[in-house]
Amino acid sequence: MSESKPEPIIVATDLACGYDGVPIMEHLNFSINPGEIFFVIGGSGCGKSTLLRHLIGLQPIIAGDVNIFGESFSTATPERRRSLLKHFGVLYQGSALWTSLTLAENIMLPLEEYTDLSAKDRQEVARLKLSQVGLTGYADYYPSEISGGMKKRAGLARALALDPAIVFFDEPSAGLDPITSRELDELIQQISQTQGTTCVIVSHELASIFSIGNRVILLEKQARTIIADGPPKELAANSKDPRVLEFLHR
């Protein structure tokens, strides 16, 4: 008897993405399964980061729907949306750490906003999350005192503060050397495997895509939609679309 497939944790239906009512991507249909490392890929300017902004609620969608945990995120009330946001973590492209706060204080921000933990317990969680990303002993450092790769790890520690079911990443390898990028990939993979966290990653870095990606959707600027959906290695080996092959074999 075969096991039943898990219900998708995110479903986008006929989604149109863009700004000020002007779509740059249309008819986006895809689903993301629990625990997947799912990449949104494509060339520069195709709408990858815009799609991410719609998925996390920073930008209102133009048309269609985003369903998360079995309910519409795009039409949820502000109160319900705030409740759903507790289950998200986000690692922004520039890490987005507050420079005037220590690493521990940065991580404690979502704990202060979304939990009733005491100051002592928040500090304990912050140290635990820093340890989880390999930054034990750096709680009292400021962002200006650490390297770019360490900032990414600190940003990831903050994204994990509330033990989210889903973590969204916007170009996590941007600005990193190949070795540091690979170390970050391994950390993402470890978090996915040990905690069952669903990871949604915007990227065009082929090394990361092929190394840790379970599945990808490929956005294409001229087509203004998804032109491929599947495991990256299978698409690279079997796709008959020259646009897909060109991107994955560049």
GROMACS .gro file of N, CA, C and O in nm, residues 9-60:
model
  208
    9ILE      N    1   0.203   2.271   0.107
    9ILE     CA    2   0.202   2.374   0.211
    9ILE      C    3   0.173   2.512   0.150
    9ILE      O    4   0.121   2.601   0.216
   10ILE      N    5   0.209   2.530   0.021
   10ILE     CA    6   0.181   2.653  -0.054
   10ILE      C    7   0.125   2.616  -0.190
   10ILE      O    8   0.178   2.528  -0.257
   11VAL      N    9   0.017   2.681  -0.230
   11VAL     CA   10  -0.039   2.663  -0.364
   11VAL      C   11  -0.066   2.800  -0.424
   11VAL      O   12  -0.138   2.881  -0.365
   12ALA      N   13  -0.007   2.826  -0.541
   12ALA     CA   14  -0.036   2.949  -0.616
   12ALA      C   15  -0.125   2.912  -0.734
   12ALA      O   16  -0.094   2.819  -0.809
   13THR      N   17  -0.235   2.986  -0.748
   13THR     CA   18  -0.332   2.956  -0.853
   13THR      C   19  -0.353   3.078  -0.942
   13THR      O   20  -0.397   3.183  -0.895
   14ASP      N   21  -0.317   3.064  -1.070
   14ASP     CA   22  -0.336   3.169  -1.171
   14ASP      C   23  -0.289   3.305  -1.120
   14ASP      O   24  -0.355   3.407  -1.140
   15LEU      N   25  -0.174   3.305  -1.058
   15LEU     CA   26  -0.120   3.424  -0.992
   15LEU      C   27  -0.062   3.522  -1.093
   15LEU      O   28   0.009   3.484  -1.185
   16ALA      N   29  -0.096   3.649  -1.076
   16ALA     CA   30  -0.035   3.757  -1.154
   16ALA      C   31   0.044   3.846  -1.059
   16ALA      O   32  -0.009   3.892  -0.958
   17CYS      N   33   0.171   3.869  -1.092
   17CYS     CA   34   0.261   3.946  -1.006
   17CYS      C   35   0.305   4.074  -1.077
   17CYS      O   36   0.326   4.075  -1.198
   18GLY      N   37   0.322   4.179  -1.000
   18GLY     CA   38   0.370   4.303  -1.057
   18GLY      C   39   0.353   4.417  -0.959
   18GLY      O   40   0.336   4.396  -0.839
   19TYR      N   41   0.354   4.540  -1.012
   19TYR     CA   42   0.346   4.659  -0.928
   19TYR      C   43   0.245   4.757  -0.985
   19TYR      O   44   0.232   4.770  -1.107
   20ASP      N   45   0.173   4.823  -0.896
   20ASP     CA   46   0.075   4.926  -0.936
   20ASP      C   47  -0.025   4.873  -1.037
   20ASP      O   48  -0.065   4.944  -1.130
   21GLY      N   49  -0.063   4.747  -1.020
   21GLY     CA   50  -0.164   4.688  -1.108
   21GLY      C   51  -0.112   4.644  -1.243
   21GLY      O   52  -0.189   4.595  -1.326
   22VAL      N   53   0.018   4.659  -1.267
   22VAL     CA   54   0.077   4.621  -1.397
   22VAL      C   55   0.152   4.489  -1.379
   22VAL      O   56   0.254   4.484  -1.309
   23PRO      N   57   0.104   4.380  -1.439
   23PRO     CA   58   0.169   4.250  -1.419
   23PRO      C   59   0.299   4.237  -1.498
   23PRO      O   60   0.309   4.285  -1.611
   24ILE      N   61   0.398   4.174  -1.436
   24ILE     CA   62   0.519   4.137  -1.510
   24ILE      C   63   0.527   3.985  -1.525
   24ILE      O   64   0.602   3.935  -1.608
   25MET      N   65   0.448   3.912  -1.446
   25MET     CA   66   0.434   3.767  -1.459
   25MET      C   67   0.286   3.733  -1.442
   25MET      O   68   0.218   3.790  -1.356
   26GLU      N   69   0.236   3.640  -1.525
   26GLU     CA   70   0.095   3.603  -1.520
   26GLU      C   71   0.079   3.452  -1.527
   26GLU      O   72   0.169   3.380  -1.569
   27HIS      N   73  -0.041   3.406  -1.486
   27HIS     CA   74  -0.078   3.264  -1.498
   27HIS      C   75   0.025   3.173  -1.432
   27HIS      O   76   0.064   3.070  -1.488
   28LEU      N   77   0.068   3.211  -1.311
   28LEU     CA   78   0.162   3.128  -1.236
   28LEU      C   79   0.084   3.026  -1.155
   28LEU      O   80   0.003   3.062  -1.069
   29ASN      N   81   0.108   2.899  -1.183
   29ASN     CA   82   0.042   2.790  -1.112
   29ASN      C   83   0.149   2.692  -1.062
   29ASN      O   84   0.221   2.632  -1.143
   30PHE      N   85   0.161   2.678  -0.932
   30PHE     CA   86   0.258   2.585  -0.876
   30PHE      C   87   0.221   2.553  -0.732
   30PHE      O   88   0.143   2.625  -0.669
   31SER      N   89   0.278   2.445  -0.681
   31SER     CA   90   0.258   2.408  -0.541
   31SER      C   91   0.392   2.369  -0.482
   31SER      O   92   0.484   2.327  -0.553
   32ILE      N   93   0.404   2.383  -0.350
   32ILE     CA   94   0.527   2.351  -0.278
   32ILE      C   95   0.491   2.256  -0.165
   32ILE      O   96   0.398   2.282  -0.088
   33ASN      N   97   0.563   2.145  -0.156
   33ASN     CA   98   0.532   2.043  -0.058
   33ASN      C   99   0.607   2.066   0.073
   33ASN      O  100   0.715   2.126   0.074
   34PRO      N  101   0.552   2.018   0.185
   34PRO     CA  102   0.619   2.033   0.314
   34PRO      C  103   0.759   1.973   0.311
   34PRO      O  104   0.779   1.862   0.258
   35GLY      N  105   0.857   2.045   0.364
   35GLY     CA  106   0.992   1.995   0.374
   35GLY      C  107   1.075   2.008   0.248
   35GLY      O  108   1.194   1.972   0.249
   36GLU      N  109   1.016   2.058   0.140
   36GLU     CA  110   1.091   2.072   0.015
   36GLU      C  111   1.190   2.189   0.021
   36GLU      O  112   1.165   2.289   0.089
   37ILE      N  113   1.300   2.174  -0.052
   37ILE     CA  114   1.386   2.288  -0.084
   37ILE      C  115   1.352   2.326  -0.226
   37ILE      O  116   1.387   2.258  -0.322
   38PHE      N  117   1.275   2.433  -0.238
   38PHE     CA  118   1.209   2.472  -0.363
   38PHE      C  119   1.270   2.601  -0.415
   38PHE      O  120   1.272   2.701  -0.343
   39PHE      N  121   1.323   2.598  -0.537
   39PHE     CA  122   1.388   2.716  -0.594
   39PHE      C  123   1.297   2.785  -0.696
   39PHE      O  124   1.233   2.719  -0.778
   40VAL      N  125   1.294   2.917  -0.689
   40VAL     CA  126   1.235   3.001  -0.793
   40VAL      C  127   1.354   3.058  -0.871
   40VAL      O  128   1.433   3.134  -0.816
   41ILE      N  129   1.367   3.018  -0.997
   41ILE     CA  130   1.486   3.053  -1.073
   41ILE      C  131   1.448   3.126  -1.202
   41ILE      O  132   1.333   3.126  -1.244
   42GLY      N  133   1.549   3.186  -1.265
   42GLY     CA  134   1.528   3.259  -1.389
   42GLY      C  135   1.631   3.369  -1.401
   42GLY      O  136   1.704   3.400  -1.305
   43GLY      N  137   1.638   3.430  -1.517
   43GLY     CA  138   1.734   3.536  -1.542
   43GLY      C  139   1.700   3.664  -1.468
   43GLY      O  140   1.593   3.678  -1.407
   44SER      N  141   1.792   3.759  -1.472
   44SER     CA  142   1.771   3.888  -1.405
   44SER      C  143   1.649   3.959  -1.462
   44SER      O  144   1.627   3.958  -1.583
   45GLY      N  145   1.570   4.018  -1.374
   45GLY     CA  146   1.454   4.096  -1.417
   45GLY      C  147   1.333   4.017  -1.459
   45GLY      O  148   1.238   4.074  -1.514
   46CYS      N  149   1.332   3.887  -1.431
   46CYS     CA  150   1.217   3.806  -1.474
   46CYS      C  151   1.103   3.807  -1.372
   46CYS      O  152   0.993   3.759  -1.402
   47GLY      N  153   1.128   3.857  -1.251
   47GLY     CA  154   1.020   3.865  -1.152
   47GLY      C  155   1.033   3.771  -1.034
   47GLY      O  156   0.938   3.754  -0.958
   48LYS      N  157   1.152   3.713  -1.014
   48LYS     CA  158   1.170   3.617  -0.904
   48LYS      C  159   1.144   3.682  -0.767
   48LYS      O  160   1.066   3.632  -0.687
   49SER      N  161   1.212   3.794  -0.741
   49SER     CA  162   1.197   3.859  -0.611
   49SER      C  163   1.058   3.920  -0.595
   49SER      O  164   1.004   3.926  -0.484
   50THR      N  165   0.999   3.963  -0.706
   50THR     CA  166   0.862   4.015  -0.701
   50THR      C  167   0.767   3.905  -0.657
   50THR      O  168   0.679   3.927  -0.571
   51LEU      N  169   0.782   3.785  -0.713
   51LEU     CA  170   0.699   3.672  -0.672
   51LEU      C  171   0.717   3.645  -0.523
   51LEU      O  172   0.619   3.622  -0.451
   52LEU      N  173   0.840   3.648  -0.476
   52LEU     CA  174   0.866   3.625  -0.334
   52LEU      C  175   0.792   3.728  -0.248
   52LEU      O  176   0.734   3.693  -0.145
   53ARG      N  177   0.795   3.853  -0.290
   53ARG     CA  178   0.727   3.959  -0.214
   53ARG      C  179   0.577   3.933  -0.206
   53ARG      O  180   0.513   3.961  -0.104
   54HIS      N  181   0.519   3.876  -0.312
   54HIS     CA  182   0.378   3.840  -0.308
   54HIS      C  183   0.353   3.724  -0.213
   54HIS      O  184   0.254   3.723  -0.139
   55LEU      N  185   0.442   3.624  -0.214
   55LEU     CA  186   0.423   3.506  -0.131
   55LEU      C  187   0.429   3.538   0.018
   55LEU      O  188   0.361   3.475   0.098
   56ILE      N  189   0.511   3.637   0.056
   56ILE     CA  190   0.523   3.670   0.199
   56ILE      C  191   0.436   3.789   0.239
   56ILE      O  192   0.440   3.834   0.354
   57GLY      N  193   0.357   3.840   0.145
   57GLY     CA  194   0.260   3.944   0.178
   57GLY      C  195   0.313   4.085   0.179
   57GLY      O  196   0.243   4.177   0.222
   58LEU      N  197   0.437   4.108   0.130
   58LEU     CA  198   0.489   4.244   0.125
   58LEU      C  199   0.428   4.324   0.011
   58LEU      O  200   0.427   4.447   0.015
   59GLN      N  201   0.380   4.254  -0.090
   59GLN     CA  202   0.322   4.319  -0.208
   59GLN      C  203   0.188   4.254  -0.238
   59GLN      O  204   0.178   4.132  -0.245
   60PRO      N  205   0.080   4.333  -0.252
   60PRO     CA  206  -0.050   4.273  -0.284
   60PRO      C  207  -0.050   4.214  -0.424
   60PRO      O  208   0.006   4.271  -0.518
   0.00000   0.00000   0.00000
